Amino acid sequence: MKKARTLYTSPNGDRWYLIRDTSGDIFIRHEANVASGGHVAHIDIGTFLSSGKGPEHQELLRLIGTLVEEHPIRS
């Protein structure tokens, strides 16, 4: 069973999801809006993050940031 979390929905209807499949692989699923053809793409996390700085990328980075506890780092 795949697990999915909505990452971002753009004003034009494109949708991005963070997916973990049954093997444990994690990737981004992009569903283009109907006007763009409705194509679906699965994108490796590294490839996704290196491909731009749009709101969908910022949302993934924000989500990753929530995994870090806020403790001072000693130098």
PDB file of C-alpha atoms in Angstrom:
ATOM      1  CA  MET A   1       0.000   0.000   0.000  1.00  0.00           C
ATOM      2  CA  LYS A   2       1.376   3.379  -0.994  1.00  0.00           C
ATOM      3  CA  LYS A   3       1.220   6.240   1.460  1.00  0.00           C
ATOM      4  CA  ALA A   4       0.758   9.745   0.123  1.00  0.00           C
ATOM      5  CA  ARG A   5       0.772  13.273   1.459  1.00  0.00           C
ATOM      6  CA  THR A   6      -0.389  16.243  -0.575  1.00  0.00           C
ATOM      7  CA  LEU A   7       2.589  18.515  -0.926  1.00  0.00           C
ATOM      8  CA  TYR A   8       1.201  21.374  -3.013  1.00  0.00           C
ATOM      9  CA  THR A   9      -1.704  22.223  -5.310  1.00  0.00           C
ATOM     10  CA  SER A  10      -1.070  25.099  -7.708  1.00  0.00           C
ATOM     11  CA  PRO A  11      -3.693  27.666  -8.713  1.00  0.00           C
ATOM     12  CA  ASN A  12      -3.758  26.117 -12.218  1.00  0.00           C
ATOM     13  CA  GLY A  13      -4.639  22.680 -10.823  1.00  0.00           C
ATOM     14  CA  ASP A  14      -1.257  20.918 -10.905  1.00  0.00           C
ATOM     15  CA  ARG A  15      -0.728  18.700  -7.858  1.00  0.00           C
ATOM     16  CA  TRP A  16       2.371  17.350  -6.156  1.00  0.00           C
ATOM     17  CA  TYR A  17       2.385  14.504  -3.637  1.00  0.00           C
ATOM     18  CA  LEU A  18       5.068  13.020  -1.432  1.00  0.00           C
ATOM     19  CA  ILE A  19       4.760   9.245  -1.856  1.00  0.00           C
ATOM     20  CA  ARG A  20       6.227   6.252  -0.025  1.00  0.00           C
ATOM     21  CA  ASP A  21       5.578   2.955  -1.759  1.00  0.00           C
ATOM     22  CA  THR A  22       5.541  -0.569  -0.338  1.00  0.00           C
ATOM     23  CA  SER A  23       9.282  -1.025  -0.934  1.00  0.00           C
ATOM     24  CA  GLY A  24      10.009   2.091   1.146  1.00  0.00           C
ATOM     25  CA  ASP A  25      11.010   4.229  -1.836  1.00  0.00           C
ATOM     26  CA  ILE A  26      10.099   7.893  -1.477  1.00  0.00           C
ATOM     27  CA  PHE A  27       9.411  10.123  -4.453  1.00  0.00           C
ATOM     28  CA  ILE A  28       7.346  13.038  -5.717  1.00  0.00           C
ATOM     29  CA  ARG A  29       4.274  12.394  -7.839  1.00  0.00           C
ATOM     30  CA  HIS A  30       3.331  15.288 -10.104  1.00  0.00           C
ATOM     31  CA  GLU A  31      -0.125  15.307 -11.667  1.00  0.00           C
ATOM     32  CA  ALA A  32      -0.429  17.942 -14.386  1.00  0.00           C
ATOM     33  CA  ASN A  33      -3.748  19.725 -14.792  1.00  0.00           C
ATOM     34  CA  VAL A  34      -6.196  18.572 -17.472  1.00  0.00           C
ATOM     35  CA  ALA A  35      -5.448  21.559 -19.736  1.00  0.00           C
ATOM     36  CA  SER A  36      -1.781  20.484 -19.775  1.00  0.00           C
ATOM     37  CA  GLY A  37      -2.700  16.929 -20.674  1.00  0.00           C
ATOM     38  CA  GLY A  38      -3.084  15.472 -17.186  1.00  0.00           C
ATOM     39  CA  HIS A  39       0.245  13.650 -17.371  1.00  0.00           C
ATOM     40  CA  VAL A  40       1.576  11.950 -14.231  1.00  0.00           C
ATOM     41  CA  ALA A  41       5.289  11.824 -13.426  1.00  0.00           C
ATOM     42  CA  HIS A  42       7.217  10.209 -10.588  1.00  0.00           C
ATOM     43  CA  ILE A  43      10.299  12.223  -9.676  1.00  0.00           C
ATOM     44  CA  ASP A  44      13.238  11.291  -7.447  1.00  0.00           C
ATOM     45  CA  ILE A  45      13.497  13.605  -4.401  1.00  0.00           C
ATOM     46  CA  GLY A  46      17.008  14.823  -5.313  1.00  0.00           C
ATOM     47  CA  THR A  47      16.013  15.521  -8.904  1.00  0.00           C
ATOM     48  CA  PHE A  48      12.885  17.333  -7.737  1.00  0.00           C
ATOM     49  CA  LEU A  49      14.738  19.576  -5.287  1.00  0.00           C
ATOM     50  CA  SER A  50      17.463  20.426  -7.792  1.00  0.00           C
ATOM     51  CA  SER A  51      14.941  21.314 -10.504  1.00  0.00           C
ATOM     52  CA  GLY A  52      13.688  24.599  -9.108  1.00  0.00           C
ATOM     53  CA  LYS A  53      12.636  26.844  -6.248  1.00  0.00           C
ATOM     54  CA  GLY A  54       8.892  27.003  -6.814  1.00  0.00           C
ATOM     55  CA  PRO A  55       6.279  26.831  -4.074  1.00  0.00           C
ATOM     56  CA  GLU A  56       6.116  23.034  -4.387  1.00  0.00           C
ATOM     57  CA  HIS A  57       9.864  22.834  -3.694  1.00  0.00           C
ATOM     58  CA  GLN A  58       9.590  25.259  -0.792  1.00  0.00           C
ATOM     59  CA  GLU A  59       6.807  23.182   0.739  1.00  0.00           C
ATOM     60  CA  LEU A  60       8.928  20.019   0.649  1.00  0.00           C
ATOM     61  CA  LEU A  61      11.812  21.891   2.277  1.00  0.00           C
ATOM     62  CA  ARG A  62       9.451  23.259   4.944  1.00  0.00           C
ATOM     63  CA  LEU A  63       8.167  19.753   5.622  1.00  0.00           C
ATOM     64  CA  ILE A  64      11.723  18.397   5.930  1.00  0.00           C
ATOM     65  CA  GLY A  65      12.522  21.245   8.315  1.00  0.00           C
ATOM     66  CA  THR A  66       9.749  20.136  10.683  1.00  0.00           C
ATOM     67  CA  LEU A  67      11.735  16.950  11.318  1.00  0.00           C
ATOM     68  CA  VAL A  68      14.535  18.891  13.003  1.00  0.00           C
ATOM     69  CA  GLU A  69      14.136  19.615  16.683  1.00  0.00           C
ATOM     70  CA  GLU A  70      15.044  23.102  17.721  1.00  0.00           C
ATOM     71  CA  HIS A  71      18.112  22.662  19.928  1.00  0.00           C
ATOM     72  CA  PRO A  72      21.145  24.900  19.939  1.00  0.00           C
ATOM     73  CA  ILE A  73      24.238  23.423  18.318  1.00  0.00           C
ATOM     74  CA  ARG A  74      27.393  23.726  20.364  1.00  0.00           C
ATOM     75  CA  SER A  75      30.459  24.757  18.440  1.00  0.00           C
TER      76      SER A  75
END
